[in-house]
PDB file of C-alpha atoms in Angstrom:
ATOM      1  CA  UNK A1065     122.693  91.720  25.782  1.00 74.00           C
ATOM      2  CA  UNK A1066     119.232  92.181  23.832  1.00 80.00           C
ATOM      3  CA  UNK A1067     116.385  92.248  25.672  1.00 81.00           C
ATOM      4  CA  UNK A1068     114.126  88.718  25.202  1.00 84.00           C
ATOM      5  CA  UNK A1069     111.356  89.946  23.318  1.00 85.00           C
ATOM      6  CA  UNK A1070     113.878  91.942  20.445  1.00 88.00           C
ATOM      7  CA  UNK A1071     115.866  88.653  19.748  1.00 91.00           C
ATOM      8  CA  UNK A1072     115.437  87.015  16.779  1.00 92.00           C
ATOM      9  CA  UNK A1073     115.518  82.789  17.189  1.00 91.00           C
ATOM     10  CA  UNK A1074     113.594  80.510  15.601  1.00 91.00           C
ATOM     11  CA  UNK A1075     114.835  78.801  12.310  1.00 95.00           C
ATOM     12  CA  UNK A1076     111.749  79.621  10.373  1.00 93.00           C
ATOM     13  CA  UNK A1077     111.747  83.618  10.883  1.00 92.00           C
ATOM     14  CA  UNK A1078     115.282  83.369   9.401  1.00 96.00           C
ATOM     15  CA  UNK A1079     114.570  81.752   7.115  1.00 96.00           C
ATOM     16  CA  UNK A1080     111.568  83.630   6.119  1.00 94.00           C
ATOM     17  CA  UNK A1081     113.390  86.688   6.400  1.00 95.00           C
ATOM     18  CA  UNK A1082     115.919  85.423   4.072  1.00 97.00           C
ATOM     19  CA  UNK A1083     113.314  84.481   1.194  1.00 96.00           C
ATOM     20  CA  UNK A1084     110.528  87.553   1.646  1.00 95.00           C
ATOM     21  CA  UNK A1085     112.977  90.249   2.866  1.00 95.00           C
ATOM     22  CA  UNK A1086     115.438  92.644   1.005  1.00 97.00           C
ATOM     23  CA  UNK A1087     118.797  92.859   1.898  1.00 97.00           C
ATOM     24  CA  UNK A1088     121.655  95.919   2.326  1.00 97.00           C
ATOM     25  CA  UNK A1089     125.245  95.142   1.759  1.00 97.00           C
ATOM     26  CA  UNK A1090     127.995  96.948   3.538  1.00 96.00           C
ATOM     27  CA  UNK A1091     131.640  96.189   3.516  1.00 97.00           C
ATOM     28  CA  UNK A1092     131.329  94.338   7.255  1.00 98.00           C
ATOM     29  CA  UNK A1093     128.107  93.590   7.528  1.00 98.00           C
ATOM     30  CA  UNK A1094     124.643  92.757   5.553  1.00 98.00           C
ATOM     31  CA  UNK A1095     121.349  93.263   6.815  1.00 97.00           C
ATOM     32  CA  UNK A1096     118.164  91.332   5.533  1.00 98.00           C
ATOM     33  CA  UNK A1097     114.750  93.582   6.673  1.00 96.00           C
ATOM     34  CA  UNK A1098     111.184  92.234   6.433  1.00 94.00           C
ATOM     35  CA  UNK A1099     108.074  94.042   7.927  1.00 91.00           C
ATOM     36  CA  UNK A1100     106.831  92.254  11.044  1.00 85.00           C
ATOM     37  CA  UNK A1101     103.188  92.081   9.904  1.00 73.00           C
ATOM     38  CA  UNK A1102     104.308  89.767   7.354  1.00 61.00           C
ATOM     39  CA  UNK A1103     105.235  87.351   9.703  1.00 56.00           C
ATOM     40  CA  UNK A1104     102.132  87.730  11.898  1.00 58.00           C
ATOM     41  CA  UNK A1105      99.391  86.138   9.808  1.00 62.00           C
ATOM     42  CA  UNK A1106      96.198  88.258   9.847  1.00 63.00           C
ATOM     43  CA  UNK A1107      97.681  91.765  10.572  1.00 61.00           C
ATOM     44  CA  UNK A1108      97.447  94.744   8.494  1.00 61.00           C
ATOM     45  CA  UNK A1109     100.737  96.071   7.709  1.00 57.00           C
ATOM     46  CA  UNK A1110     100.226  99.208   9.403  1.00 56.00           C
ATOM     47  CA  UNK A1111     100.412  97.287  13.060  1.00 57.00           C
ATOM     48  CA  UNK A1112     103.942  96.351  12.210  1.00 52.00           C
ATOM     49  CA  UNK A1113     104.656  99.917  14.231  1.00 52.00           C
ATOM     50  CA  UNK A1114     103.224  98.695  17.167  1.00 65.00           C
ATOM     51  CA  UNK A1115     105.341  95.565  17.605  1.00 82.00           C
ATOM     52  CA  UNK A1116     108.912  95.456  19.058  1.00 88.00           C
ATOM     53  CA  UNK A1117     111.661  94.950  16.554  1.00 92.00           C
ATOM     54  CA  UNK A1118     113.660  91.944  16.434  1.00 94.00           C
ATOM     55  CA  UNK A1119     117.130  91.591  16.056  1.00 96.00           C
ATOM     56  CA  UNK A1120     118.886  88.396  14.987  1.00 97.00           C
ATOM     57  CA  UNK A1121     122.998  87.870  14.729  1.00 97.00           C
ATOM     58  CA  UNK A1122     124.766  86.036  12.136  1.00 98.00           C
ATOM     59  CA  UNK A1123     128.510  85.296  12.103  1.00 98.00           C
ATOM     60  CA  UNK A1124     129.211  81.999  10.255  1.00 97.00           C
ATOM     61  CA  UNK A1125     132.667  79.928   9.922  1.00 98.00           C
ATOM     62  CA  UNK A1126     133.658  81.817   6.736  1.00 97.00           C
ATOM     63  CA  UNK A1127     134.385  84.963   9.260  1.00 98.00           C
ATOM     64  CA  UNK A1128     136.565  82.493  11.186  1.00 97.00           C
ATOM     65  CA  UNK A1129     136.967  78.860  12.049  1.00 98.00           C
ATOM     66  CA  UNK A1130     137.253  79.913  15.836  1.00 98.00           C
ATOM     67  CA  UNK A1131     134.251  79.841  17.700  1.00 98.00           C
ATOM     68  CA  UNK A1132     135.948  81.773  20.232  1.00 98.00           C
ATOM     69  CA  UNK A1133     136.759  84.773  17.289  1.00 98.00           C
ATOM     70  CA  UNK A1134     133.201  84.065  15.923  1.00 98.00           C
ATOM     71  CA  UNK A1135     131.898  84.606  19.826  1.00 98.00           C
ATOM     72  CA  UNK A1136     133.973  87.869  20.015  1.00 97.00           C
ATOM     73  CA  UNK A1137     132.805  89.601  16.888  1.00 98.00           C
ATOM     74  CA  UNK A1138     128.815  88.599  17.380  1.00 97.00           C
ATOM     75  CA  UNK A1139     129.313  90.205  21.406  1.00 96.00           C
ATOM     76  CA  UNK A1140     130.362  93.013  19.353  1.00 97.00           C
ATOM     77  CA  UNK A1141     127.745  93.117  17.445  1.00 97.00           C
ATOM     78  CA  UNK A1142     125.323  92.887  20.047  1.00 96.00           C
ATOM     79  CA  UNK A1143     126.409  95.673  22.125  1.00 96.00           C
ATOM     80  CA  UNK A1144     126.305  97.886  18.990  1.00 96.00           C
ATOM     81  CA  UNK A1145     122.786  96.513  18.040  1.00 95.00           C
ATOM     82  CA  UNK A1146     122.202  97.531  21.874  1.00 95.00           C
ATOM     83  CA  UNK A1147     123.147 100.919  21.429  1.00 94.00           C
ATOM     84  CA  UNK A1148     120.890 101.191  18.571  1.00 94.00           C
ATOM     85  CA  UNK A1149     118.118  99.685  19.604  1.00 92.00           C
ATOM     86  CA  UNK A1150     116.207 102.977  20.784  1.00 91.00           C
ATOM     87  CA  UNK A1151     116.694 104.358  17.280  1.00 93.00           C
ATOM     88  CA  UNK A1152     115.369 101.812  15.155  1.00 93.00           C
ATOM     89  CA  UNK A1153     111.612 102.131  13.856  1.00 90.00           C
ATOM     90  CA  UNK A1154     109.366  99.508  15.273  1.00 90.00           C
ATOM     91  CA  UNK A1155     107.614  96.657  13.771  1.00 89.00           C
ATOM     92  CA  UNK A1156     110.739  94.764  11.924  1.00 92.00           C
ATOM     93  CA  UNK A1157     112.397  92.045  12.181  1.00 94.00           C
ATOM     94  CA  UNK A1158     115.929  92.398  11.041  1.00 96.00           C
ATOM     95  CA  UNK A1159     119.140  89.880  10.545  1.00 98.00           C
ATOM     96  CA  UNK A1160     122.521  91.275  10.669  1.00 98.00           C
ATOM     97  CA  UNK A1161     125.015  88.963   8.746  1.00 98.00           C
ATOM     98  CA  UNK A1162     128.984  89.844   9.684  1.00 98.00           C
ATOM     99  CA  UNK A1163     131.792  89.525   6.658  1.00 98.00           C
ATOM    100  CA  UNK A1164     134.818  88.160   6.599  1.00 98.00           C
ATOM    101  CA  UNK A1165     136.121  92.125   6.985  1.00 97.00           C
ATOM    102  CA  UNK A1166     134.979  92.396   9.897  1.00 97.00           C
ATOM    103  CA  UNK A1167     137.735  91.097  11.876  1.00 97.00           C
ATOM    104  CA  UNK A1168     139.705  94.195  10.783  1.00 95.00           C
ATOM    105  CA  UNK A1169     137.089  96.464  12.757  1.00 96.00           C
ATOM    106  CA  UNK A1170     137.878  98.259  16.291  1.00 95.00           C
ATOM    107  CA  UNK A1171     135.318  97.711  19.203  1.00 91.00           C
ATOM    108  CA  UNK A1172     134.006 101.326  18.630  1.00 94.00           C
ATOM    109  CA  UNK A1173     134.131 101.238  15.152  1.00 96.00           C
ATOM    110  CA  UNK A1174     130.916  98.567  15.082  1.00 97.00           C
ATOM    111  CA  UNK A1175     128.300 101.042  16.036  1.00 96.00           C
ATOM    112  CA  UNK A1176     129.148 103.739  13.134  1.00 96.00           C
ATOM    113  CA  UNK A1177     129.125 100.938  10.190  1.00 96.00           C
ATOM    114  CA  UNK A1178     125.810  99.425  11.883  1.00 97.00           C
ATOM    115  CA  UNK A1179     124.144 102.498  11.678  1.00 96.00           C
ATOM    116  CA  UNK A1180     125.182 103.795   8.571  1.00 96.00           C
ATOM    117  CA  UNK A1181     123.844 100.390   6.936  1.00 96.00           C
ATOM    118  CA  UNK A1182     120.479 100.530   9.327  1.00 96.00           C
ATOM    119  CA  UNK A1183     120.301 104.122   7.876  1.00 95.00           C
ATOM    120  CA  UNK A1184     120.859 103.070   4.654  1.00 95.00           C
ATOM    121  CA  UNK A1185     117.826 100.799   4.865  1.00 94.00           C
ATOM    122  CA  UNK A1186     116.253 103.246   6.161  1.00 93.00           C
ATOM    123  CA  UNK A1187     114.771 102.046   9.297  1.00 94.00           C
ATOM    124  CA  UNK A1188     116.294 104.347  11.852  1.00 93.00           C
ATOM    125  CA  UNK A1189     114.572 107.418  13.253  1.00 83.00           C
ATOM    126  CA  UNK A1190     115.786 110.858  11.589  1.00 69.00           C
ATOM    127  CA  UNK A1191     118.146 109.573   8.752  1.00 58.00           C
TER     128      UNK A1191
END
């Protein structure tokens, strides 16, 4: 489970995330990134380091009309997202969208494609 203050909830950031942000596709997963600051009104983008990252989970009915199989691959997720959490830069606020694929994936195979796409972005520390 992600600690409170790195998950991502409220409609609005999502959707402000999903209009100001730029987005990474992968073959299981996309990732939309956006700066915290930008979300913070008044604060200079260079204090975006100094706030905790958020991390918010999409998996949506096209990945599966089970709730149950939905529920599965976002738990997943969040223990990969876990795992990752110490490696990721501070200061954004990042959505992690699953595709259809990735009901093909092993458990352990989440945390390698998750962090190849995070390094992609390039928001992890040393990649």
């Amino acid at each position: 489970m992600l600690p409170g203050p790195h998950r991502l909830r409220s409609r609005h950031d999502f959707n402000h995330i999903y209009k100001e942000g730029k987005s990474w596709h992968g073959p299981y997963f996309v990732t939309w990134l956006l700066p915290r600051a930008t979300l913070e009104p008044g604060l200079p983008l260079s204090t975006a380091s100094f706030l905790v990252t958020r991390i918010g989970l999409v998996v949506g009915k096209k990945v599966s009309k089970l709730a149950i199989r939905r529920n599965w691959v976002k738990r997943r997720m969040r223990q990969a997202c876990w795992e990752l959490l110490k490696e990721i830069e501070p200061g954004w606020d990042v959505i992690l969208v699953a595709r259809r694929a990735v009901l093909d994936l092993q458990a352990n195979q989440y945390l390698p494609e998750l962090e190849q796409l995070l390094a992609q972005a390039g928001i992890l520390h040393g990649h």
